[in-house]
Short mmCIF file of C-alpha atoms in Angstrom, two decimals:
data_model
loop_
_atom_site.label_atom_id
_atom_site.label_comp_id
_atom_site.label_asym_id
_atom_site.label_seq_id
_atom_site.Cartn_x
_atom_site.Cartn_y
_atom_site.Cartn_z
CA UNK A 1 6.97 -26.42 15.48
CA UNK A 2 4.56 -23.93 16.44
CA UNK A 3 5.93 -21.13 18.73
CA UNK A 4 3.17 -19.12 20.13
CA UNK A 5 3.77 -15.33 20.09
CA UNK A 6 2.91 -13.40 23.33
CA UNK A 7 3.41 -9.76 22.63
CA UNK A 8 3.88 -7.93 19.41
CA UNK A 9 5.54 -4.64 18.83
CA UNK A 10 4.50 -2.77 15.78
CA UNK A 11 7.34 -0.90 14.26
CA UNK A 12 5.30 1.57 12.55
CA UNK A 13 2.63 4.47 13.05
CA UNK A 14 -0.76 5.64 11.70
CA UNK A 15 -3.45 3.39 10.12
CA UNK A 16 -1.37 0.30 9.56
CA UNK A 17 -0.21 0.22 13.33
CA UNK A 18 -3.78 0.46 14.28
CA UNK A 19 -4.69 -2.36 11.89
CA UNK A 20 -2.19 -4.78 13.27
CA UNK A 21 -3.20 -3.92 16.86
CA UNK A 22 -6.84 -4.91 16.30
CA UNK A 23 -5.99 -8.29 15.00
CA UNK A 24 -3.39 -8.96 17.62
CA UNK A 25 -5.97 -8.03 20.25
CA UNK A 26 -8.57 -10.25 18.76
CA UNK A 27 -5.91 -13.14 19.04
CA UNK A 28 -5.33 -12.44 22.75
CA UNK A 29 -1.86 -11.10 22.10
CA UNK A 30 -0.18 -8.25 23.75
CA UNK A 31 0.59 -5.19 21.93
CA UNK A 32 3.38 -2.47 22.04
CA UNK A 33 3.35 0.83 20.10
CA UNK A 34 6.18 3.14 19.48
CA UNK A 35 6.17 6.76 18.66
CA UNK A 36 8.06 9.84 18.01
CA UNK A 37 7.91 13.24 19.71
CA UNK A 38 5.54 14.23 16.98
CA UNK A 39 3.22 11.42 17.62
CA UNK A 40 2.86 11.60 21.34
CA UNK A 41 -0.89 12.00 20.94
CA UNK A 42 -1.47 9.68 17.78
CA UNK A 43 -4.20 7.35 17.66
CA UNK A 44 -2.11 4.17 17.28
CA UNK A 45 -0.57 4.76 20.70
CA UNK A 46 -3.91 4.47 22.25
CA UNK A 47 -4.90 1.05 20.58
CA UNK A 48 -1.80 -0.73 22.05
CA UNK A 49 -1.52 -2.15 25.65
CA UNK A 50 1.64 0.11 26.09
CA UNK A 51 3.39 2.81 24.22
CA UNK A 52 7.15 3.75 24.19
CA UNK A 53 8.78 7.03 22.86
CA UNK A 54 11.76 6.13 20.80
CA UNK A 55 12.99 9.37 19.51
CA UNK A 56 12.47 12.80 17.82
CA UNK A 57 10.01 13.60 14.93
CA UNK A 58 12.37 12.89 12.10
CA UNK A 59 12.15 9.31 10.89
CA UNK A 60 15.83 8.80 11.01
CA UNK A 61 15.71 9.44 14.57
CA UNK A 62 12.66 7.32 15.48
CA UNK A 63 10.90 5.05 13.05
CA UNK A 64 13.93 4.40 10.96
CA UNK A 65 16.09 3.97 14.14
CA UNK A 66 16.39 0.25 14.44
CA UNK A 67 18.36 0.18 17.46
CA UNK A 68 15.84 2.29 19.27
CA UNK A 69 13.06 0.17 18.32
CA UNK A 70 14.76 -3.13 19.27
CA UNK A 71 15.49 -1.65 22.73
CA UNK A 72 11.80 -0.79 23.07
CA UNK A 73 10.99 -4.33 22.21
CA UNK A 74 13.44 -5.59 24.88
CA UNK A 75 12.27 -3.31 27.52
CA UNK A 76 8.60 -3.98 26.87
CA UNK A 77 8.97 -7.91 26.72
CA UNK A 78 8.07 -8.09 23.19
CA UNK A 79 8.86 -11.50 21.38
CA UNK A 80 7.67 -10.46 17.95
CA UNK A 81 7.79 -7.44 15.88
CA UNK A 82 5.48 -6.47 12.94
CA UNK A 83 6.95 -3.92 10.56
CA UNK A 84 3.95 -2.62 8.78
CA UNK A 85 4.80 -1.09 5.54
CA UNK A 86 7.38 1.46 4.60
CA UNK A 87 9.91 2.54 7.09
CA UNK A 88 11.95 -0.65 7.80
CA UNK A 89 9.54 -3.18 6.55
CA UNK A 90 11.78 -4.33 3.61
CA UNK A 91 15.31 -3.94 5.01
CA UNK A 92 17.03 -7.43 5.32
CA UNK A 93 19.51 -5.82 7.67
CA UNK A 94 16.64 -5.24 10.09
CA UNK A 95 15.44 -8.63 9.96
CA UNK A 96 18.76 -9.89 10.95
CA UNK A 97 19.11 -7.50 13.86
CA UNK A 98 15.55 -8.91 15.01
CA UNK A 99 16.75 -12.34 14.66
CA UNK A 100 19.96 -11.61 16.61
CA UNK A 101 17.80 -10.16 19.37
CA UNK A 102 15.66 -13.25 19.57
CA UNK A 103 12.53 -11.18 18.31
CA UNK A 104 10.35 -12.99 15.86
CA UNK A 105 10.27 -10.70 12.58
CA UNK A 106 6.45 -11.06 11.33
CA UNK A 107 7.47 -11.31 7.54
CA UNK A 108 9.85 -13.07 5.19
CA UNK A 109 13.27 -14.11 5.94
CA UNK A 110 16.28 -11.90 5.39
CA UNK A 111 17.48 -14.14 2.72
CA UNK A 112 14.13 -14.04 0.86
CA UNK A 113 14.35 -10.29 0.97
CA UNK A 114 17.85 -10.28 -0.44
CA UNK A 115 16.75 -12.33 -3.37
CA UNK A 116 13.59 -10.15 -4.06
CA UNK A 117 14.39 -6.77 -2.70
CA UNK A 118 16.53 -5.35 -5.58
CA UNK A 119 14.40 -5.52 -8.78
CA UNK A 120 17.57 -6.53 -10.75
CA UNK A 121 18.03 -9.63 -8.78
CA UNK A 122 14.31 -10.29 -8.84
CA UNK A 123 14.16 -10.07 -12.54
CA UNK A 124 17.11 -12.49 -12.88
CA UNK A 125 15.27 -15.03 -10.64
CA UNK A 126 12.09 -14.57 -12.60
CA UNK A 127 13.85 -15.36 -15.77
CA UNK A 128 15.60 -18.37 -14.30
CA UNK A 129 12.18 -19.65 -13.29
CA UNK A 130 10.38 -19.05 -16.50
CA UNK A 131 8.35 -16.13 -15.16
CA UNK A 132 7.80 -13.66 -18.26
CA UNK A 133 9.64 -10.32 -18.00
CA UNK A 134 9.93 -7.38 -20.46
CA UNK A 135 13.01 -7.40 -22.63
CA UNK A 136 15.67 -5.26 -20.82
CA UNK A 137 19.06 -4.94 -19.19
CA UNK A 138 19.08 -6.14 -15.47
CA UNK A 139 22.78 -6.61 -14.86
CA UNK A 140 23.95 -5.32 -11.37
CA UNK A 141 26.36 -2.42 -11.54
CA UNK A 142 25.43 -1.41 -15.00
CA UNK A 143 26.85 1.82 -16.43
CA UNK A 144 24.92 4.56 -18.11
CA UNK A 145 26.72 3.41 -21.27
CA UNK A 146 25.81 0.00 -20.91
CA UNK A 147 22.24 0.82 -20.34
CA UNK A 148 22.05 3.06 -23.29
CA UNK A 149 23.67 0.40 -25.39
CA UNK A 150 20.89 -2.08 -24.24
CA UNK A 151 18.13 0.65 -24.90
CA UNK A 152 19.52 1.19 -28.41
CA UNK A 153 19.19 -2.63 -28.98
CA UNK A 154 15.77 -2.99 -27.46
CA UNK A 155 14.41 0.04 -29.33
CA UNK A 156 12.65 3.14 -27.98
CA UNK A 157 10.66 4.05 -25.90
CA UNK A 158 12.11 2.39 -22.89
CA UNK A 159 11.62 2.61 -19.03
CA UNK A 160 14.52 3.44 -16.60
CA UNK A 161 13.74 1.96 -13.38
CA UNK A 162 15.76 2.29 -9.95
CA UNK A 163 16.83 -1.42 -8.64
CA UNK A 164 15.99 -0.50 -5.09
CA UNK A 165 12.87 1.23 -3.80
CA UNK A 166 9.64 2.02 -5.61
CA UNK A 167 6.69 4.46 -5.47
CA UNK A 168 7.83 5.89 -8.84
CA UNK A 169 11.01 7.52 -7.60
CA UNK A 170 14.04 6.76 -9.97
CA UNK A 171 11.69 6.08 -12.90
CA UNK A 172 11.88 7.73 -16.25
CA UNK A 173 10.22 7.05 -19.54
CA UNK A 174 12.68 7.64 -22.54
CA UNK A 175 11.29 8.09 -25.89
CA UNK A 176 14.49 9.01 -28.01
CA UNK A 177 17.94 8.05 -27.73
CA UNK A 178 19.25 11.62 -27.32
CA UNK A 179 17.35 11.91 -24.06
CA UNK A 180 18.85 8.77 -22.46
CA UNK A 181 21.98 9.93 -20.83
CA UNK A 182 20.48 12.83 -18.90
CA UNK A 183 17.42 10.79 -17.92
CA UNK A 184 19.51 8.07 -16.52
CA UNK A 185 21.69 10.30 -14.60
CA UNK A 186 18.67 12.07 -12.94
CA UNK A 187 16.94 8.88 -12.22
CA UNK A 188 20.04 7.34 -10.63
CA UNK A 189 20.62 10.48 -8.49
CA UNK A 190 17.16 10.39 -7.35
CA UNK A 191 17.33 6.67 -6.68
CA UNK A 192 20.57 7.33 -4.54
CA UNK A 193 18.97 10.04 -2.48
CA UNK A 194 15.75 8.14 -1.86
CA UNK A 195 17.04 4.65 -1.35
CA UNK A 196 20.91 4.98 -0.75
CA UNK A 197 21.31 3.04 -4.10
CA UNK A 198 21.72 4.63 -7.51
CA UNK A 199 21.81 1.21 -9.41
CA UNK A 200 19.59 1.44 -12.65
CA UNK A 201 18.08 -1.20 -15.08
CA UNK A 202 16.35 -0.38 -18.34
CA UNK A 203 13.45 -2.27 -19.97
CA UNK A 204 11.05 -2.03 -23.17
CA UNK A 205 8.22 0.25 -22.39
CA UNK A 206 4.80 -1.38 -22.74
CA UNK A 207 2.19 1.10 -24.01
CA UNK A 208 -0.76 1.51 -21.82
CA UNK A 209 -0.25 -1.13 -19.43
CA UNK A 210 -2.42 -2.28 -16.51
CA UNK A 211 -0.83 -2.88 -13.20
CA UNK A 212 -2.05 -6.11 -11.75
CA UNK A 213 -0.82 -7.68 -8.46
CA UNK A 214 -1.08 -11.17 -6.86
CA UNK A 215 -1.46 -11.54 -3.16
CA UNK A 216 0.31 -14.56 -1.87
CA UNK A 217 0.46 -16.22 1.69
CA UNK A 218 3.34 -18.83 1.98
CA UNK A 219 4.11 -20.93 4.93
CA UNK A 220 7.21 -22.76 6.32
CA UNK A 221 5.92 -26.00 5.09
CA UNK A 222 5.96 -25.36 1.49
CA UNK A 223 2.59 -24.16 0.77
CA UNK A 224 1.69 -21.27 -1.35
CA UNK A 225 -1.75 -19.72 -1.70
CA UNK A 226 -2.42 -17.18 -4.24
CA UNK A 227 -5.29 -15.20 -3.17
CA UNK A 228 -6.38 -13.64 -6.43
CA UNK A 229 -5.40 -10.29 -8.08
CA UNK A 230 -5.65 -6.69 -7.17
CA UNK A 231 -6.15 -4.03 -9.95
CA UNK A 232 -3.81 -1.08 -9.20
CA UNK A 233 -3.78 0.58 -12.59
CA UNK A 234 -5.28 3.92 -11.25
CA UNK A 235 -1.89 5.79 -10.36
CA UNK A 236 -1.04 9.36 -10.30
CA UNK A 237 2.79 9.97 -10.93
CA UNK A 238 3.39 6.18 -10.33
CA UNK A 239 1.63 6.38 -7.11
CA UNK A 240 -1.43 4.16 -6.52
CA UNK A 241 -4.62 6.12 -5.75
CA UNK A 242 -7.51 3.54 -6.25
CA UNK A 243 -7.12 -0.24 -5.99
CA UNK A 244 -9.67 -2.92 -6.44
CA UNK A 245 -10.20 -6.75 -6.52
CA UNK A 246 -10.80 -8.66 -8.54
CA UNK A 247 -9.55 -7.03 -11.70
CA UNK A 248 -12.16 -5.98 -14.29
CA UNK A 249 -10.23 -7.77 -16.98
CA UNK A 250 -9.10 -10.90 -15.43
CA UNK A 251 -10.12 -14.16 -17.31
CA UNK A 252 -9.78 -17.70 -15.91
CA UNK A 253 -7.04 -18.44 -18.64
CA UNK A 254 -4.95 -15.31 -17.59
CA UNK A 255 -5.44 -16.10 -13.91
CA UNK A 256 -4.14 -19.48 -14.32
CA UNK A 257 -0.85 -18.35 -16.00
CA UNK A 258 -0.33 -15.36 -13.67
CA UNK A 259 -1.08 -17.59 -10.52
CA UNK A 260 1.33 -20.14 -11.57
CA UNK A 261 4.07 -17.64 -12.34
CA UNK A 262 3.53 -15.96 -8.95
CA UNK A 263 3.67 -19.36 -7.18
CA UNK A 264 6.79 -20.53 -8.89
CA UNK A 265 8.68 -17.32 -8.19
CA UNK A 266 7.76 -17.34 -4.50
CA UNK A 267 8.86 -20.98 -4.05
CA UNK A 268 12.13 -20.28 -5.98
CA UNK A 269 12.91 -17.34 -3.45
CA UNK A 270 12.18 -19.48 -0.42
CA UNK A 271 9.66 -16.92 0.41
CA UNK A 272 7.41 -17.23 3.62
CA UNK A 273 4.64 -14.88 5.08
CA UNK A 274 2.50 -12.46 3.10
CA UNK A 275 3.74 -10.79 -0.18
CA UNK A 276 2.69 -9.51 -3.27
CA UNK A 277 3.87 -10.33 -6.86
CA UNK A 278 3.39 -7.48 -9.12
CA UNK A 279 2.87 -7.56 -12.89
CA UNK A 280 2.32 -5.45 -15.83
CA UNK A 281 -0.49 -6.60 -18.17
CA UNK A 282 -0.49 -5.54 -21.91
CA UNK A 283 -4.17 -5.81 -22.59
CA UNK A 284 -3.75 -5.54 -26.35
CA UNK A 285 -1.47 -8.77 -26.57
CA UNK A 286 -2.88 -10.58 -23.42
CA UNK A 287 0.65 -10.95 -22.09
CA UNK A 288 1.96 -10.04 -18.71
CA UNK A 289 5.36 -9.27 -17.48
CA UNK A 290 6.90 -9.57 -13.87
CA UNK A 291 7.58 -6.13 -12.18
CA UNK A 292 8.71 -6.80 -8.64
CA UNK A 293 7.76 -8.37 -5.33
CA UNK A 294 6.70 -6.35 -2.29
CA UNK A 295 7.99 -8.42 0.66
CA UNK A 296 5.38 -7.13 3.17
CA UNK A 297 1.84 -6.28 3.70
CA UNK A 298 0.55 -3.86 1.03
CA UNK A 299 -1.35 -0.74 1.81
CA UNK A 300 -4.20 -2.06 -0.46
CA UNK A 301 -4.50 -5.48 1.22
CA UNK A 302 -8.07 -4.66 2.70
CA UNK A 303 -9.78 -5.30 -0.75
CA UNK A 304 -8.25 -8.85 -0.65
CA UNK A 305 -9.57 -9.43 2.80
CA UNK A 306 -13.11 -8.38 1.61
CA UNK A 307 -13.29 -10.84 -1.28
CA UNK A 308 -11.69 -13.81 0.49
CA UNK A 309 -13.07 -13.27 4.09
CA UNK A 310 -9.45 -13.77 5.41
CA UNK A 311 -7.63 -11.59 7.96
CA UNK A 312 -4.18 -11.31 6.32
CA UNK A 313 -2.53 -9.75 9.37
CA UNK A 314 -3.72 -12.82 11.37
CA UNK A 315 -2.35 -15.13 8.91
CA UNK A 316 0.86 -13.29 8.88
CA UNK A 317 1.08 -13.85 12.60
CA UNK A 318 0.10 -17.54 12.47
CA UNK A 319 2.61 -18.25 9.70
CA UNK A 320 5.51 -16.33 11.85
CA UNK A 321 4.39 -18.83 14.61
CA UNK A 322 5.32 -21.78 12.41
CA UNK A 323 1.58 -22.76 11.65
CA UNK A 324 0.67 -24.44 8.25
CA UNK A 325 -1.83 -22.59 5.98
CA UNK A 326 -5.17 -23.86 6.85
CA UNK A 327 -7.54 -22.39 4.29
CA UNK A 328 -10.77 -23.47 2.42
CA UNK A 329 -9.50 -25.91 -0.39
CA UNK A 330 -10.88 -23.47 -3.09
CA UNK A 331 -8.77 -20.42 -1.77
CA UNK A 332 -5.87 -22.65 -1.41
CA UNK A 333 -6.28 -23.70 -5.18
CA UNK A 334 -7.01 -20.18 -6.38
CA UNK A 335 -10.32 -21.19 -7.54
CA UNK A 336 -12.05 -18.13 -8.52
CA UNK A 337 -15.32 -19.48 -7.55
CA UNK A 338 -14.37 -18.55 -4.01
CA UNK A 339 -14.31 -14.79 -4.84
CA UNK A 340 -16.87 -13.04 -2.69
CA UNK A 341 -18.27 -10.17 -4.65
CA UNK A 342 -15.98 -6.94 -5.40
CA UNK A 343 -14.09 -4.54 -3.28
CA UNK A 344 -12.51 -1.09 -3.92
CA UNK A 345 -10.20 0.97 -1.97
CA UNK A 346 -9.60 4.81 -2.36
CA UNK A 347 -6.51 6.26 -0.57
CA UNK A 348 -7.73 9.61 1.04
CA UNK A 349 -4.46 11.88 1.10
CA UNK A 350 -3.85 15.20 2.84
CA UNK A 351 -2.64 17.11 -0.30
CA UNK A 352 -3.66 20.25 -2.17
CA UNK A 353 -4.97 19.64 -5.72
CA UNK A 354 -5.02 23.25 -6.41
CA UNK A 355 -1.29 23.52 -5.92
CA UNK A 356 -0.16 20.53 -7.91
CA UNK A 357 -1.23 18.06 -5.27
CA UNK A 358 1.30 19.40 -2.59
CA UNK A 359 1.16 17.76 0.79
CA UNK A 360 -1.15 19.54 3.10
CA UNK A 361 -0.25 20.03 6.80
CA UNK A 362 -1.96 21.36 9.93
CA UNK A 363 -4.71 20.54 12.58
CA UNK A 364 -7.58 18.62 11.43
CA UNK A 365 -10.87 20.66 12.57
CA UNK A 366 -13.57 18.39 11.27
CA UNK A 367 -13.82 14.66 10.68
CA UNK A 368 -16.73 12.60 9.56
CA UNK A 369 -16.27 8.99 8.58
CA UNK A 370 -18.69 7.22 6.19
CA UNK A 371 -20.52 4.08 7.57
CA UNK A 372 -22.80 1.55 6.30
CA UNK A 373 -23.04 -1.99 5.16
CA UNK A 374 -19.89 -3.03 3.29
CA UNK A 375 -17.98 0.17 4.23
CA UNK A 376 -14.55 -0.03 5.94
CA UNK A 377 -12.37 3.02 7.06
CA UNK A 378 -9.03 2.46 8.10
CA UNK A 379 -7.26 5.51 9.78
CA UNK A 380 -4.83 6.75 12.20
CA UNK A 381 -6.29 10.35 12.32
CA UNK A 382 -9.28 12.07 13.70
CA UNK A 383 -10.56 15.69 14.64
CA UNK A 384 -8.08 17.49 17.03
CA UNK A 385 -4.91 15.76 15.60
CA UNK A 386 -2.50 17.34 13.10
CA UNK A 387 -0.83 16.25 9.78
CA UNK A 388 2.83 16.99 10.14
CA UNK A 389 5.47 17.30 7.47
CA UNK A 390 7.47 14.47 8.75
CA UNK A 391 5.47 11.51 7.53
CA UNK A 392 3.48 10.17 4.54
CA UNK A 393 0.39 12.18 4.14
CA UNK A 394 -2.16 9.22 3.72
CA UNK A 395 -5.05 10.12 6.11
CA UNK A 396 -7.08 7.04 5.59
CA UNK A 397 -8.15 4.19 3.31
CA UNK A 398 -11.90 4.08 2.32
CA UNK A 399 -12.88 0.40 1.44
CA UNK A 400 -16.24 -0.65 0.09
CA UNK A 401 -17.44 -4.08 -0.69
CA UNK A 402 -20.42 -5.21 -2.47
CA UNK A 403 -22.05 -8.02 -4.62
CA UNK A 404 -20.48 -6.81 -7.96
CA UNK A 405 -18.18 -4.20 -9.29
CA UNK A 406 -21.11 -1.85 -10.38
CA UNK A 407 -22.70 -1.80 -6.88
CA UNK A 408 -19.06 -1.26 -5.63
CA UNK A 409 -18.58 1.71 -7.71
CA UNK A 410 -21.82 3.15 -6.43
CA UNK A 411 -20.96 2.35 -2.80
CA UNK A 412 -17.61 4.12 -3.25
CA UNK A 413 -19.27 7.19 -4.69
CA UNK A 414 -21.63 7.34 -1.90
CA UNK A 415 -19.05 6.80 0.87
CA UNK A 416 -16.71 9.40 -0.60
CA UNK A 417 -19.52 11.97 -0.58
CA UNK A 418 -20.23 11.13 3.08
CA UNK A 419 -16.51 11.62 4.18
CA UNK A 420 -15.66 15.17 5.35
CA UNK A 421 -12.36 16.37 6.48
CA UNK A 422 -11.66 20.03 7.36
CA UNK A 423 -8.60 21.81 8.41
CA UNK A 424 -6.34 20.37 5.70
CA UNK A 425 -6.74 19.99 2.05
CA UNK A 426 -7.70 16.51 0.70
CA UNK A 427 -8.05 14.67 -2.52
CA UNK A 428 -11.79 13.65 -1.68
CA UNK A 429 -13.18 15.92 -4.41
CA UNK A 430 -10.52 14.53 -7.02
CA UNK A 431 -11.64 10.91 -6.14
CA UNK A 432 -15.21 11.77 -6.63
CA UNK A 433 -14.32 13.10 -10.06
CA UNK A 434 -12.29 10.15 -10.85
CA UNK A 435 -15.24 7.59 -9.79
CA UNK A 436 -17.63 9.72 -11.94
CA UNK A 437 -15.63 9.12 -15.12
CA UNK A 438 -17.41 6.74 -17.47
CA UNK A 439 -14.21 4.92 -18.25
CA UNK A 440 -13.64 4.12 -14.54
CA UNK A 441 -17.22 2.97 -14.13
CA UNK A 442 -16.77 0.63 -17.14
CA UNK A 443 -13.38 -0.48 -15.97
CA UNK A 444 -11.47 0.71 -19.14
CA UNK A 445 -8.20 2.22 -17.84
CA UNK A 446 -4.62 1.72 -17.56
CA UNK A 447 -1.83 3.28 -15.56
CA UNK A 448 -1.65 6.38 -17.73
CA UNK A 449 -5.52 6.97 -17.35
CA UNK A 450 -5.43 9.70 -14.73
CA UNK A 451 -2.48 11.62 -16.47
CA UNK A 452 -4.43 11.70 -19.68
CA UNK A 453 -7.89 12.37 -18.39
CA UNK A 454 -7.04 14.74 -15.25
CA UNK A 455 -3.75 16.33 -16.06
CA UNK A 456 -4.54 19.70 -14.68
CA UNK A 457 -7.39 18.87 -12.44
CA UNK A 458 -8.54 21.55 -9.90
CA UNK A 459 -11.41 21.50 -7.45
CA UNK A 460 -14.49 23.16 -8.43
CA UNK A 461 -15.82 24.04 -4.97
CA UNK A 462 -14.42 25.23 -1.59
CA UNK A 463 -15.50 24.87 1.98
CA UNK A 464 -18.67 26.89 2.64
CA UNK A 465 -18.16 30.20 4.45
CA UNK A 466 -18.05 29.92 8.29
CA UNK A 467 -17.84 25.94 8.22
CA UNK A 468 -14.31 25.72 9.09
CA UNK A 469 -14.81 28.10 11.99
CA UNK A 470 -17.87 26.44 13.30
CA UNK A 471 -15.70 23.19 13.24
CA UNK A 472 -12.84 24.82 15.21
CA UNK A 473 -15.40 26.00 17.71
CA UNK A 474 -16.98 22.52 18.36
CA UNK A 475 -16.08 21.15 21.93
CA UNK A 476 -15.29 17.67 22.70
CA UNK A 477 -18.65 16.46 24.08
CA UNK A 478 -21.54 14.59 22.99
CA UNK A 479 -22.11 11.24 21.25
CA UNK A 480 -19.42 9.74 19.22
CA UNK A 481 -20.28 7.74 16.18
CA UNK A 482 -18.39 5.04 14.18
CA UNK A 483 -20.68 1.93 13.54
CA UNK A 484 -21.70 2.07 17.12
CA UNK A 485 -17.98 1.58 18.57
CA UNK A 486 -16.25 4.29 20.57
CA UNK A 487 -13.54 6.23 18.89
CA UNK A 488 -10.26 7.37 20.28
CA UNK A 489 -10.37 10.87 21.98
CA UNK A 490 -10.43 13.71 19.38
CA UNK A 491 -11.82 11.67 16.38
CA UNK A 492 -15.06 13.29 16.21
CA UNK A 493 -17.48 13.29 13.37
CA UNK A 494 -18.67 16.31 11.34
CA UNK A 495 -22.27 15.64 12.23
CA UNK A 496 -21.49 15.66 15.98
CA UNK A 497 -19.65 18.85 15.74
CA UNK A 498 -22.30 20.41 13.96
CA UNK A 499 -24.73 19.30 16.76
CA UNK A 500 -22.43 20.50 19.36
CA UNK A 501 -21.63 23.95 17.84
CA UNK A 502 -25.21 24.80 17.29
CA UNK A 503 -26.20 23.87 21.08
#
């Protein structure tokens, strides 16, 4: 039965909230933004039909306050909620709260989240359904002594992982038995602080693996579409930096096996809506191993949209309404002949490479976005806004799409060079250095590549004298540019500011 959604509240902020609002608007669906006291002037509040203050700047008092969010939904008359990513997006208890409040949660069911949310439970489900996993110990409630006994049996080196959460927190590589106990205790403590759960698991370390994930869409009618893979091996401290689709190393035979593994796991979990099944790929042996399922829309979803021509947010909404997947036959079948060129995404982050990539906060004085054919720029920031200490430091996602990987790499380098952000430190120059590396350009890299090749990277240049001051003096008048579309107030481009400051 199809239940048409009338109004969506997005329980998030920044670029992902803007992203969802754009699709909802194109579908004729009403939109509600929520914001904290720190975000009263944020871009995402201007993209929605209405915006509701939900609390103080601290996430625990706003974007993590499920009661405040559902109160806002009730008062605004929203009949559906999109969680975005992060915050409450993968909390099954929040899904149940939405259900109890009569609000459609645009995402998987609470039961599917429970089956896949904890890595230990997900690994056991994978084993039960013939999905390959690395040798390891995945028992709930395992003690440090049990984990060490398993590690001694498996053989070192091993990887300790938190059962909950992700993003590299609660992870430790242990190369010798003597290091294990202290590493396990530290990892468990870190996981407990980050996720409220100190449960750990241990598995054999695969040397120099690639991180490859499969985008899935699953409806309530038993259909699952595997929309090809994303290569996510370029990571710094276990955090993704650059993602692309398709993977440079994917073959027809490997895709057939990986697609079937992803599909069987999703069906076994009773999963519905958009999700990502992540694998570790050992290029030397040609084998892959299940890592985890992200039960939400991923940060890097735009590269999949580029190579498939689909709007994943639209399909999230349509599936939540009870619609059947109605995709072209080749996409439903995972036929690689349906892939449209190559796409790469770079994450632009407010961080200071000269200080060990510490987060950089403060006002944005200058802002110029790249444009051109095949260039997409997803952001929730702009000139005149500020990066605060309260939230993730992701400024924007730069996505390029071209006919093949070589052209996409060239387009990415050009777009990065045409991106200018002043007032806060960013990783743009770091990304330029990475994209210039011959191994990146040839697709020869793994999850340890950035750590090996750029261990102590520092920027070689600084902002030209007087440029920041000139940007700060620019007034908010004159033409705005962003592919011909009007930008939210305050999101002025660098070239515009030059012209204004000189006039």
